[in-house]
mmCIF file of C-alpha atoms in Angstrom:
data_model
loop_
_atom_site.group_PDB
_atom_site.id
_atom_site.type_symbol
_atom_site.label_atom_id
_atom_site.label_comp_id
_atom_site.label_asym_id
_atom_site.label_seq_id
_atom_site.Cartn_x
_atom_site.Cartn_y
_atom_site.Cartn_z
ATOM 1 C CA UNK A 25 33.183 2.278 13.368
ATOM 2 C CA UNK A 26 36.129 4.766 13.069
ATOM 3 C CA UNK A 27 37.722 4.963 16.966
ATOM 4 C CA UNK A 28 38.423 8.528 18.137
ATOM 5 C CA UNK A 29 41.804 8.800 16.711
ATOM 6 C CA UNK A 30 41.031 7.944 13.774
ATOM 7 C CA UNK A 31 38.138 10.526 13.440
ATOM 8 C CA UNK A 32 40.431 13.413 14.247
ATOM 9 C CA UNK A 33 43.111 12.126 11.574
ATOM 10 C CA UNK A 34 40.314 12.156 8.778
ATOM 11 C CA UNK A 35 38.896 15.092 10.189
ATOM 12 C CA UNK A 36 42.386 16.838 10.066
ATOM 13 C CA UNK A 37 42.878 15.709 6.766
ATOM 14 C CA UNK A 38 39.864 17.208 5.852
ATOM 15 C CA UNK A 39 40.444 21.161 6.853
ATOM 16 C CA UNK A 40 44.117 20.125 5.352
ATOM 17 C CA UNK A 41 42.192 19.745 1.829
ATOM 18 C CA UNK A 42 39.714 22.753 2.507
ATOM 19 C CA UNK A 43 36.821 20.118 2.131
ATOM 20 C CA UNK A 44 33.586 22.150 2.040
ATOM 21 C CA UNK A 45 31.326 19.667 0.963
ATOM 22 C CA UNK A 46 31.354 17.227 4.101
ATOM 23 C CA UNK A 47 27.874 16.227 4.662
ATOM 24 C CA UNK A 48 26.470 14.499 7.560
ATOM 25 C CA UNK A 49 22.754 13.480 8.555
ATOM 26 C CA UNK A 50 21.906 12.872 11.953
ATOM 27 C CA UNK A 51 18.466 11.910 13.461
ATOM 28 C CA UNK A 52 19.243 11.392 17.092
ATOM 29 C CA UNK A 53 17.122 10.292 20.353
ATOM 30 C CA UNK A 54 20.362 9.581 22.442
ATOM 31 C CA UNK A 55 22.749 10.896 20.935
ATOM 32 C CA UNK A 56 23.174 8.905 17.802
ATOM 33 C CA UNK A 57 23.952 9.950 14.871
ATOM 34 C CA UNK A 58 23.832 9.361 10.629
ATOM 35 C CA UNK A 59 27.599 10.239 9.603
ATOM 36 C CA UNK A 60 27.821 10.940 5.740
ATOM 37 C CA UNK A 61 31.276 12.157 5.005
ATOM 38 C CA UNK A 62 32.175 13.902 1.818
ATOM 39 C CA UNK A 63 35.689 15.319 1.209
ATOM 40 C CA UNK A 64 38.019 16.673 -1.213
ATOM 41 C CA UNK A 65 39.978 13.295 -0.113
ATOM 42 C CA UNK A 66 39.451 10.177 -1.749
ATOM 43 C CA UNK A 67 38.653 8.228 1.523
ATOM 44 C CA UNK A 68 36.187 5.664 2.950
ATOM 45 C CA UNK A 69 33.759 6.850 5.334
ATOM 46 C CA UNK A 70 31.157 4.954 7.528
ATOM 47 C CA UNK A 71 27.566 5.755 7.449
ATOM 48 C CA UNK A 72 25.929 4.724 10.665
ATOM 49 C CA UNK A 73 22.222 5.329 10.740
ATOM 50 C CA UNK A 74 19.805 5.444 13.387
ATOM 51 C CA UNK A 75 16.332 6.314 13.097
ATOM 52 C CA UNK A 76 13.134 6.945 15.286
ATOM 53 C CA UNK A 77 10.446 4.984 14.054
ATOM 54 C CA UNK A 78 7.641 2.074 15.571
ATOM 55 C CA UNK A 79 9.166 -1.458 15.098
ATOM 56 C CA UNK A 80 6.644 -3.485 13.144
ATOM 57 C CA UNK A 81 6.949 -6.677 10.641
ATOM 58 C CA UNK A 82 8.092 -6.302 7.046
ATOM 59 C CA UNK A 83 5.128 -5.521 5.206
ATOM 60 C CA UNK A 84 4.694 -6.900 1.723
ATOM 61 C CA UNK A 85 6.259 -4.759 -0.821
ATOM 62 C CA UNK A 86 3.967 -2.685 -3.373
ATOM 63 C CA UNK A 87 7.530 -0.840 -4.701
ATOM 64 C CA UNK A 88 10.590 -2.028 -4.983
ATOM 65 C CA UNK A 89 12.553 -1.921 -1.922
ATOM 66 C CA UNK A 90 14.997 -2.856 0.721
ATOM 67 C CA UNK A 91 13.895 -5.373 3.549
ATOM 68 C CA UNK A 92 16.591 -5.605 6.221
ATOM 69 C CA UNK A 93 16.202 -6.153 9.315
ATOM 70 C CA UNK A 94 15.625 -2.712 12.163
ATOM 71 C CA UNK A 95 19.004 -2.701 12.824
ATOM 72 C CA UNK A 96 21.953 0.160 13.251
ATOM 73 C CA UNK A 97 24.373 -1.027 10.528
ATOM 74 C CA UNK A 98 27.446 0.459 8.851
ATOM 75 C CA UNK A 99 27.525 1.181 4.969
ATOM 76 C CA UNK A 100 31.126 1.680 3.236
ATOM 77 C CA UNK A 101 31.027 4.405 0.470
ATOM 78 C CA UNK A 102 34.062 6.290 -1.454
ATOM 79 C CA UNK A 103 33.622 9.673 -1.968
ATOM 80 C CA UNK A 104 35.538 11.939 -4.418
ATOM 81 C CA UNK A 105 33.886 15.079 -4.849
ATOM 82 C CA UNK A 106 32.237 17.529 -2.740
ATOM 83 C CA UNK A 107 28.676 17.703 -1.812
ATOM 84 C CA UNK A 108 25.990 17.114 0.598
ATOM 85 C CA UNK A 109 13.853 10.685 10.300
ATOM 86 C CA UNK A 110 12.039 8.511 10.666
ATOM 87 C CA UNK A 111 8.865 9.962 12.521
ATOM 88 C CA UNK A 112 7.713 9.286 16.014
ATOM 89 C CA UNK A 113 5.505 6.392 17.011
ATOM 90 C CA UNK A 114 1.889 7.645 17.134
ATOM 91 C CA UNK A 115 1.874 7.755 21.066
ATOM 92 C CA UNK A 116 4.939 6.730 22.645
ATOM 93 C CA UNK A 117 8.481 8.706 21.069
ATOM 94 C CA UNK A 118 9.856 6.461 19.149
ATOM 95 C CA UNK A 119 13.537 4.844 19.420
ATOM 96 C CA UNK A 120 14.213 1.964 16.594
ATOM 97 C CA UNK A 121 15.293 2.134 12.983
ATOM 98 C CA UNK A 122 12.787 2.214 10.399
ATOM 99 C CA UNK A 123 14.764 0.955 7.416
ATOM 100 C CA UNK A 124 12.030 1.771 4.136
ATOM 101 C CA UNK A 125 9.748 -1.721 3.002
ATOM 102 C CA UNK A 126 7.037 -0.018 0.964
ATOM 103 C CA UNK A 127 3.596 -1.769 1.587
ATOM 104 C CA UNK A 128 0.724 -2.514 -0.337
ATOM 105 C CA UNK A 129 -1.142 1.377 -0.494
ATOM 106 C CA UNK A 130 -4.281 1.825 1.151
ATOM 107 C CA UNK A 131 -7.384 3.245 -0.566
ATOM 108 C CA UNK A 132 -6.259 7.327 -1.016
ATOM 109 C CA UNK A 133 -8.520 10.023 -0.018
ATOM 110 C CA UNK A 134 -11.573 10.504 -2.829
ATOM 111 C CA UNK A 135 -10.531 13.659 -5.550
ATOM 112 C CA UNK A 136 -14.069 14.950 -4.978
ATOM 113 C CA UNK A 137 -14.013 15.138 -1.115
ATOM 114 C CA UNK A 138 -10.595 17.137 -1.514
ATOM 115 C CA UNK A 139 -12.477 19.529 -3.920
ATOM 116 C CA UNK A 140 -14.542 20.522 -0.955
ATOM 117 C CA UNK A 141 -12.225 22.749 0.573
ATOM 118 C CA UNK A 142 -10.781 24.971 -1.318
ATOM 119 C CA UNK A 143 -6.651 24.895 -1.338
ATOM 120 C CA UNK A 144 -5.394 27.850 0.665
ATOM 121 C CA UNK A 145 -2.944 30.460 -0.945
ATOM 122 C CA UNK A 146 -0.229 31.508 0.972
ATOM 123 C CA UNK A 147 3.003 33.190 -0.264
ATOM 124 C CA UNK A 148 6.470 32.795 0.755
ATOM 125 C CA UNK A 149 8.037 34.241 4.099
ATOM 126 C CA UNK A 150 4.426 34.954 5.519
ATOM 127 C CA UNK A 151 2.855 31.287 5.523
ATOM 128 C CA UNK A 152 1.210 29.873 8.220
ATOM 129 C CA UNK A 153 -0.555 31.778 11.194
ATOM 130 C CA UNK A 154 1.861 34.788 11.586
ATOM 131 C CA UNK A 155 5.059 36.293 9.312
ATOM 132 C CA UNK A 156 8.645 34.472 9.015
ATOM 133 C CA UNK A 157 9.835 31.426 7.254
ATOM 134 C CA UNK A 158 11.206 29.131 10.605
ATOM 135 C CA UNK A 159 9.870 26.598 12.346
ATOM 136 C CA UNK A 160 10.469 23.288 14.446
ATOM 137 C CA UNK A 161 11.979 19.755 13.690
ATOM 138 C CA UNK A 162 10.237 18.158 16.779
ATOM 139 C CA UNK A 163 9.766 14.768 18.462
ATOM 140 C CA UNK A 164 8.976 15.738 21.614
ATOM 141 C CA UNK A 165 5.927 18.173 21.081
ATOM 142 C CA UNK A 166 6.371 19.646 24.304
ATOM 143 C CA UNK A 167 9.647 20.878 24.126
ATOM 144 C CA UNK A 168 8.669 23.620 21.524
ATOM 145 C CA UNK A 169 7.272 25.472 24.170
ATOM 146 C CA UNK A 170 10.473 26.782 25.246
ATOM 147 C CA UNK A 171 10.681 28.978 22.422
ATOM 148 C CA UNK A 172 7.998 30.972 23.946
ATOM 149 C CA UNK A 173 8.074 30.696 27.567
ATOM 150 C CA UNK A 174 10.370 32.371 30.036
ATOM 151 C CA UNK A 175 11.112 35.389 28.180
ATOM 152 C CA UNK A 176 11.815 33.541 24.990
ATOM 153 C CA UNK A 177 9.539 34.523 22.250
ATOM 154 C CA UNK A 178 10.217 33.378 18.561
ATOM 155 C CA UNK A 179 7.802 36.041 17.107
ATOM 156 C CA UNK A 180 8.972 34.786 13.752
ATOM 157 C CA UNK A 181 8.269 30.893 14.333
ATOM 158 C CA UNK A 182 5.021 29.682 12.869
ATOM 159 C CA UNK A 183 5.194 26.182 11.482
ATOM 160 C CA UNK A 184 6.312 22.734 13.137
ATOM 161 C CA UNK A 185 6.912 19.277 11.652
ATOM 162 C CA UNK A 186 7.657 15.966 13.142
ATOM 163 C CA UNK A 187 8.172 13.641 10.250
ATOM 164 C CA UNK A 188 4.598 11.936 10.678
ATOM 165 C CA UNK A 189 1.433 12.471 10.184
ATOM 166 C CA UNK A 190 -0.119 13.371 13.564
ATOM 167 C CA UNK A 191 1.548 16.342 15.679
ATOM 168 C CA UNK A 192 1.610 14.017 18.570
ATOM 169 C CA UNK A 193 0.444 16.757 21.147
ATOM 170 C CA UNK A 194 1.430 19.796 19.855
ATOM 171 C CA UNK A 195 -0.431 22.900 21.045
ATOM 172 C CA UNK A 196 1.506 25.697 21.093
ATOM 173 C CA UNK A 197 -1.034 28.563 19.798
ATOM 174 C CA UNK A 198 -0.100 30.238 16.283
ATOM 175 C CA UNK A 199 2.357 27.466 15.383
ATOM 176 C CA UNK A 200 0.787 25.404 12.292
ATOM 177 C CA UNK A 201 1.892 21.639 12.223
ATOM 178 C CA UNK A 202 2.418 20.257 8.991
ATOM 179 C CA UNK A 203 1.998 16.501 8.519
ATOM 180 C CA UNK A 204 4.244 14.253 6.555
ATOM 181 C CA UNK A 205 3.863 10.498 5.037
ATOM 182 C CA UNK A 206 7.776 9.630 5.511
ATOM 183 C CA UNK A 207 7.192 6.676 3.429
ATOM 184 C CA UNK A 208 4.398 4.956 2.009
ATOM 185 C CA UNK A 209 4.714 1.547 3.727
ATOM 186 C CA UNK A 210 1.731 0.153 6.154
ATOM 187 C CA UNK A 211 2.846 1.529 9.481
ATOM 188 C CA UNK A 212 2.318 5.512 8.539
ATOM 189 C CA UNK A 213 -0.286 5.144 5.260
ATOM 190 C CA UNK A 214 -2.638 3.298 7.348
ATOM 191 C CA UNK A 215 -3.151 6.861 9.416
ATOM 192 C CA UNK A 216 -2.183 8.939 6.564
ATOM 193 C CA UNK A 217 -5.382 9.885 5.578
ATOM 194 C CA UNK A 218 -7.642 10.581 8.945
ATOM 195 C CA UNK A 219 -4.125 12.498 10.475
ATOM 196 C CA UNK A 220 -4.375 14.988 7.168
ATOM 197 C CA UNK A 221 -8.280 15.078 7.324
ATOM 198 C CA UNK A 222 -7.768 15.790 11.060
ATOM 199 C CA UNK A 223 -4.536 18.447 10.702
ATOM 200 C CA UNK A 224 -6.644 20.354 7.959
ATOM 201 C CA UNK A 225 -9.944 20.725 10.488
ATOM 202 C CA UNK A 226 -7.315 21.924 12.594
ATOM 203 C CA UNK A 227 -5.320 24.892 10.912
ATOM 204 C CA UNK A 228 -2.712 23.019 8.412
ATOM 205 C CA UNK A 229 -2.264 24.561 4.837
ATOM 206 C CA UNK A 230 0.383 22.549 3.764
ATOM 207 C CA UNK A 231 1.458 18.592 4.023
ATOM 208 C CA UNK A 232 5.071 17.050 3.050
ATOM 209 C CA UNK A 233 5.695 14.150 1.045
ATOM 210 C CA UNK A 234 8.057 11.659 1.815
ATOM 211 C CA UNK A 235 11.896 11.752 3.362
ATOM 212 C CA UNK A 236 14.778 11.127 1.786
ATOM 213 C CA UNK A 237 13.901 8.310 -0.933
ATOM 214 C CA UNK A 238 17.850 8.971 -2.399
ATOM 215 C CA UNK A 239 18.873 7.537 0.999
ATOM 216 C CA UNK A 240 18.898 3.438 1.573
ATOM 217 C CA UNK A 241 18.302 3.980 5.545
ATOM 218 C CA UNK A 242 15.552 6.163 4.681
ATOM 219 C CA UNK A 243 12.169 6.402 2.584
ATOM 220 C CA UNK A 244 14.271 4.021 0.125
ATOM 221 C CA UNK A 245 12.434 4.763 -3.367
ATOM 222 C CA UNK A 246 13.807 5.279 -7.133
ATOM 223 C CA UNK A 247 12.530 8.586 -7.977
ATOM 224 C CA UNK A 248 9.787 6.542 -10.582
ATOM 225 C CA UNK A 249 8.175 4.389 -7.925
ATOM 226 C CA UNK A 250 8.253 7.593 -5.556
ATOM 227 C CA UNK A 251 6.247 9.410 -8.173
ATOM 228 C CA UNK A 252 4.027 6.825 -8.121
ATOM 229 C CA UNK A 253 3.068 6.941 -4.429
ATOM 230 C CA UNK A 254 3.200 10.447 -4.200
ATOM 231 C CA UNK A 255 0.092 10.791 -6.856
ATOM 232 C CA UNK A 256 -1.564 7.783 -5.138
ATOM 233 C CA UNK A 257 -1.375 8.887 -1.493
ATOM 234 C CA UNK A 258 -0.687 13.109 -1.857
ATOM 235 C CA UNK A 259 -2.479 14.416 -4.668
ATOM 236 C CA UNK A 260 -5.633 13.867 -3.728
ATOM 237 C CA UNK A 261 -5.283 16.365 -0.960
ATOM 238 C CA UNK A 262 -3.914 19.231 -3.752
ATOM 239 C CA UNK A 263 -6.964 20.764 -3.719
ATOM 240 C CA UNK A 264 -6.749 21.805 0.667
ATOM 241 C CA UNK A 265 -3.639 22.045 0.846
ATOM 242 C CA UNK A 266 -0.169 23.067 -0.486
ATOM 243 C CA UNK A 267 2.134 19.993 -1.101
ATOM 244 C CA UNK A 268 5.710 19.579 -0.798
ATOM 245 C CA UNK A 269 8.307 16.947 -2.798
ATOM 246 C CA UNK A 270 9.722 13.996 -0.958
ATOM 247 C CA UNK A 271 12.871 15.702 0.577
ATOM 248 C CA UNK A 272 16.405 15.073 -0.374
ATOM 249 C CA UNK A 273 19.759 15.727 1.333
ATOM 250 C CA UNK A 274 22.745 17.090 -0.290
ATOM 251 C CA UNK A 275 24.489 14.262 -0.904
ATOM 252 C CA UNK A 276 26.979 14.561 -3.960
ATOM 253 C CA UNK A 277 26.581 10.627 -4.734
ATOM 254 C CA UNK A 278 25.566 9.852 -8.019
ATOM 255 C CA UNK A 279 21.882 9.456 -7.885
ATOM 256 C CA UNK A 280 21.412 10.825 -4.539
ATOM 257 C CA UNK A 281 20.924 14.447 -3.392
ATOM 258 C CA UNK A 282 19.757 16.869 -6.411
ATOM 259 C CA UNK A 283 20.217 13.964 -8.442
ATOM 260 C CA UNK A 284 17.072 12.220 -7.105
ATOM 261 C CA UNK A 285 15.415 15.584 -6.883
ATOM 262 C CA UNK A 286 15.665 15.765 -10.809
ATOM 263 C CA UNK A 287 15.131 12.640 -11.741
ATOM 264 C CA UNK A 288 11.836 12.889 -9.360
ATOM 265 C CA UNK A 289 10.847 15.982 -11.364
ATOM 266 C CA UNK A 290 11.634 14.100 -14.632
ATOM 267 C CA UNK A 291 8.937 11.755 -13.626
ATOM 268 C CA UNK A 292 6.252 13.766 -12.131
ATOM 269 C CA UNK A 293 6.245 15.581 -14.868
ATOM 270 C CA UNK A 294 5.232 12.587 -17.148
ATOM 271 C CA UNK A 295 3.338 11.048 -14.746
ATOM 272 C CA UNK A 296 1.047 14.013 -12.733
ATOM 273 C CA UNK A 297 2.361 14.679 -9.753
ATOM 274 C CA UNK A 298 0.988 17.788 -7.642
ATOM 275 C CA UNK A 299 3.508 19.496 -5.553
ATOM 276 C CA UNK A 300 3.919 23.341 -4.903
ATOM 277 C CA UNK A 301 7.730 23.055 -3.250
ATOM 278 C CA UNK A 302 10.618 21.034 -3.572
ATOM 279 C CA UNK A 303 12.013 20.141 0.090
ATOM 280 C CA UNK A 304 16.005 19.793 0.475
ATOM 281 C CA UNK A 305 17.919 19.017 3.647
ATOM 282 C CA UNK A 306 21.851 19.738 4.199
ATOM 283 C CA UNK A 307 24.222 19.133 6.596
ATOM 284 C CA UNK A 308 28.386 20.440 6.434
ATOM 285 C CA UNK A 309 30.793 21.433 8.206
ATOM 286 C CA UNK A 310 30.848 25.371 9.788
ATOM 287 C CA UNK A 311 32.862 26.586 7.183
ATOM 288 C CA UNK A 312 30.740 25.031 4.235
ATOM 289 C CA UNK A 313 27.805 27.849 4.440
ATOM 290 C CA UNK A 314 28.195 28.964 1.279
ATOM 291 C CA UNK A 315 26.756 25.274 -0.398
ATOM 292 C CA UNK A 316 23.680 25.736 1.979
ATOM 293 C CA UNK A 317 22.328 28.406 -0.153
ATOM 294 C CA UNK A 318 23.546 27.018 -3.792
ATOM 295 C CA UNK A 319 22.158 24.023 -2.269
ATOM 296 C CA UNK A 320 18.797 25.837 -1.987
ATOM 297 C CA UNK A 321 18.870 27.611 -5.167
ATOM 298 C CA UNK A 322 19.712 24.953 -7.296
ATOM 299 C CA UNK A 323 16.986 22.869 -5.560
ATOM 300 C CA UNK A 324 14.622 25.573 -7.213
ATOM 301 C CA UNK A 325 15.970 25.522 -10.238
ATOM 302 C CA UNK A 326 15.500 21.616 -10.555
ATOM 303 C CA UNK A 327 11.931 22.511 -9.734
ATOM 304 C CA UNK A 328 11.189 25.208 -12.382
ATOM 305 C CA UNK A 329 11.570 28.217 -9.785
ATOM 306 C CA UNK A 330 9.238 26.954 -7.644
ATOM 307 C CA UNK A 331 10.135 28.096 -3.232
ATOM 308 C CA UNK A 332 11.990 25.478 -1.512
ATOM 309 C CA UNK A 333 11.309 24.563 2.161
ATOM 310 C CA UNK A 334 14.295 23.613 3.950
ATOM 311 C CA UNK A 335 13.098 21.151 6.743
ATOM 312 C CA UNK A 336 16.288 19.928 7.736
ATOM 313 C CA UNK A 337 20.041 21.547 8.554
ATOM 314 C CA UNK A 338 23.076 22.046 10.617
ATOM 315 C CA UNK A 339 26.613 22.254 10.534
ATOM 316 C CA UNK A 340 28.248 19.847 11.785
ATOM 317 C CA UNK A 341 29.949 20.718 15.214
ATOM 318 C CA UNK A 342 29.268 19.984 18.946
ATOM 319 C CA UNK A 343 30.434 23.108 20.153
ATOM 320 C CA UNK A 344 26.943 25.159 21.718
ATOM 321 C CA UNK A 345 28.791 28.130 21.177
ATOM 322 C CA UNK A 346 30.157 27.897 16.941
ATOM 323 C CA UNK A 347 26.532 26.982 16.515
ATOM 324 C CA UNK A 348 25.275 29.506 18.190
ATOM 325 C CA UNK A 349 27.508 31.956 16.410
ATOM 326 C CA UNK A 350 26.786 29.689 13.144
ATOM 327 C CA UNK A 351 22.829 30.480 13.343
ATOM 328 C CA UNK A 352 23.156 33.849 14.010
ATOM 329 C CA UNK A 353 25.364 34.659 11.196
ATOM 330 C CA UNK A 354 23.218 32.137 8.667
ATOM 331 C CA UNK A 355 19.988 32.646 9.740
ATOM 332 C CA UNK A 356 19.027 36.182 8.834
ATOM 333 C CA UNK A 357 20.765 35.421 5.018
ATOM 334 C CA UNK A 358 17.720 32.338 5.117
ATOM 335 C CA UNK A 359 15.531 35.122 5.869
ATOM 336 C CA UNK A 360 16.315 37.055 2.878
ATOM 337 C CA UNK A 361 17.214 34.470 0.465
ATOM 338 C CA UNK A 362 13.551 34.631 -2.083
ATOM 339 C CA UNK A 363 14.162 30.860 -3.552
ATOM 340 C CA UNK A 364 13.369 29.438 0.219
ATOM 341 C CA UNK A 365 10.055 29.691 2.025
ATOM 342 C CA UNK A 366 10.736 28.029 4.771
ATOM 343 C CA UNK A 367 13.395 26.248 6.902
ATOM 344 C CA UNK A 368 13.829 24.143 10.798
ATOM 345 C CA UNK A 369 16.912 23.639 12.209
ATOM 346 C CA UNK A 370 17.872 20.184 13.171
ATOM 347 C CA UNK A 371 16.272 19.734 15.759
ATOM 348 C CA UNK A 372 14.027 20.731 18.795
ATOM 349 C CA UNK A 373 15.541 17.924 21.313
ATOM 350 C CA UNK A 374 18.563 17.678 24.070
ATOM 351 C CA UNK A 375 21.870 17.358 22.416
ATOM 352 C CA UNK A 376 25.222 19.025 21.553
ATOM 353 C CA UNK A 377 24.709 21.327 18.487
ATOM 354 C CA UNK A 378 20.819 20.753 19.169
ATOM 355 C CA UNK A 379 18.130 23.375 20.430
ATOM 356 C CA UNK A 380 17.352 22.284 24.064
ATOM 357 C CA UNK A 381 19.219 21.696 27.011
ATOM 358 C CA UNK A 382 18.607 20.766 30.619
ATOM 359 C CA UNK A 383 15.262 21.051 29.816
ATOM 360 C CA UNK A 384 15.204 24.545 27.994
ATOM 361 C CA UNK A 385 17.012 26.424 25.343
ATOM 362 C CA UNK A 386 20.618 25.764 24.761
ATOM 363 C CA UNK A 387 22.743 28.943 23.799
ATOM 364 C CA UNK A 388 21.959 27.115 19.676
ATOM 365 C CA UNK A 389 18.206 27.546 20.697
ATOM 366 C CA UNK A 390 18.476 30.925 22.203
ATOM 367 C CA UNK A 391 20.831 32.258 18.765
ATOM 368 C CA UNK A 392 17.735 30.394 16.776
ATOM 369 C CA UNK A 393 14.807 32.324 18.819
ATOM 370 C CA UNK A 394 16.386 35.806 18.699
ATOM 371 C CA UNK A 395 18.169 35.579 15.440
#
């Protein structure tokens, strides 16, 4: 792992080249973090990924797929051009890696039950209970209630996800929770089905496919075998609910990023796969805004114009206050920008750079209430 000096040397190396395409993904619990580091510098950079997710043995492969152990390790990759969560446990927050074995599907919810209920129509900026296009990156369900307690009120706030299935005790009023299969191994398809049944008795119009197959710490899929889940396990709800793609981050590695995205369209377009939005994640540095949004609208492209949901993003910095400023320069052009229906900050949880802190909104969470 790179020491402190050697972070700021890279790092001042990298505003020395103008690098605009840095990415970084970070899923943290105690403040760890997922570096991804991508420059106008031919250097090496150190991914380091950490991941909330229920420790359980290596389930017996249906796909073809990684099986390390649940471990934080480093991987060593050379970038050269610019570019670009593991859900909670069902009870208890979760606080180990969940590196992607795929399992042996279960039996997928019948077509003709999902014809029962007809698929709700909703149209972009104004899904969900109320108007506006943001929502919540959560672990901790009850920490979205700061957003509308003590004179906070994020009137434009009406969707929450948590990278699983089941919304693990959230009950803030108007605020739809959508559920997501992060991967299709045993641990989260064994509740897949009875957590969407359960989320669409209760309110939610839409569901997300998996997260970040192009990434080896994550969902771990070629963008074939992903296709092949996705129909198994999330089109048979396609005719409740509105269905996202398996996100991607914006990676600039070959086969990674909108790479994956493509090739995933590629295939679900030979194979049948129902989706209604692609789903993209990004993370730069402050000064990289500008790829957020040709980020987004090139994610739409990929998907023949269809909205894109945003579901993870942040630049990268520490400082509460760029952030803050950050949001409430970038947030209002995510309001207006007619390729994206809807976006959530990364994340709802204690942290510098994050939403809460001490308990309620940091100045970050306060710029994304108001803004």
């Amino acid at each position: 792992m790179f020491n402190k000096q050697a972070v700021t040397a890279l790092a001042s190396l990298a505003l020395a080249k103008e690098a605009v395409a840095f990415n970084a993904h970070r899923h943290s619990h105690e403040e760890r973090d997922i570096v991804h580091a991508h420059t106008h510098v031919e250097i090496v950079t150190e991914w380091v990924t950490v991941t909330a997710g229920p420790g359980q043995p290596a389930p017996s492969p249906d796909y073809a797929a990684p099986q390390n152990p649940l471990t934080t390790t480093p991987t060593y990759v050379v970038v050269q051009t610019p570019a670009a969560v593991e859900p909670p446990a069902p009870v208890v927050p979760p606080t180990t890696l969940q590196t992607a074995v795929v399992a042996t599907p279960v039996t997928s919810p019948k077509e003709e039950g999902a014809q029962d209920t007809p698929k709700k129509e909703t149209s972009s900026g104004s899904t969900g209970t109320s108007g506006g296009k943001r929502g919540f990156a959560y672990n901790d369900a009850s920490l979205v209630k700061n957003f509308f307690t003590n004179g906070n009120e994020c009137t434009n706030c009406p969707w929450a996800y948590n990278w699983d299935s089941s919304d693990n005790g959230l009950s803030q009023p108007g605020v739809e929770y959508v559920p997501q299969l992060w991967g299709p191994i045993d641990v989260h398809l064994q509740r897949w089905e009875q957590n969407v049944a359960s989320s669409i008795k209760a309110g939610s119009t839409h569901i997300l496919s998996f997260n970040e197959c192009d990434m080896p710490s994550q969902c771990n899929l070629d963008a074939s075998s992903a296709a092949d889940a996705h129909i198994k396990h999330v089109n048979p709800f396609s005719k409740q609910v509105k269905i996202g793609s398996p996100a991607v981050t914006n990676s600039n590695i070959p086969g990674q990023g909108l790479d994956w995205l493509k090739a995933w369209v590629d295939a679900c377009d030979a194979k049948g796969c129902v989706y209604d939005f692609c789903v993209v994640h990004w993370y730069s540095p402050l000064e990289a805004a500008d790829t957020l949004f040709t980020h987004i609208k090139q994610a739409s492209e990929i998907c023949g114009g269809k909205p894109v949901w945003l579901t993870e993003f942040a630049p990268l910095s520490h400082d509460d206050s760029a952030v803050s400023s950050w949001i409430q320069t970038n947030i209002p052009k995510l309001d207006a920008l007619k390729e994206l229906e809807r976006y959530s900050f990364f994340m709802v949880a204690e942290g510098n750079g994050k939403l809460i802190s001490s308990g309620g909104l940091s100045g970050a969470g306060k710029a994304y209430a108001s803004a």
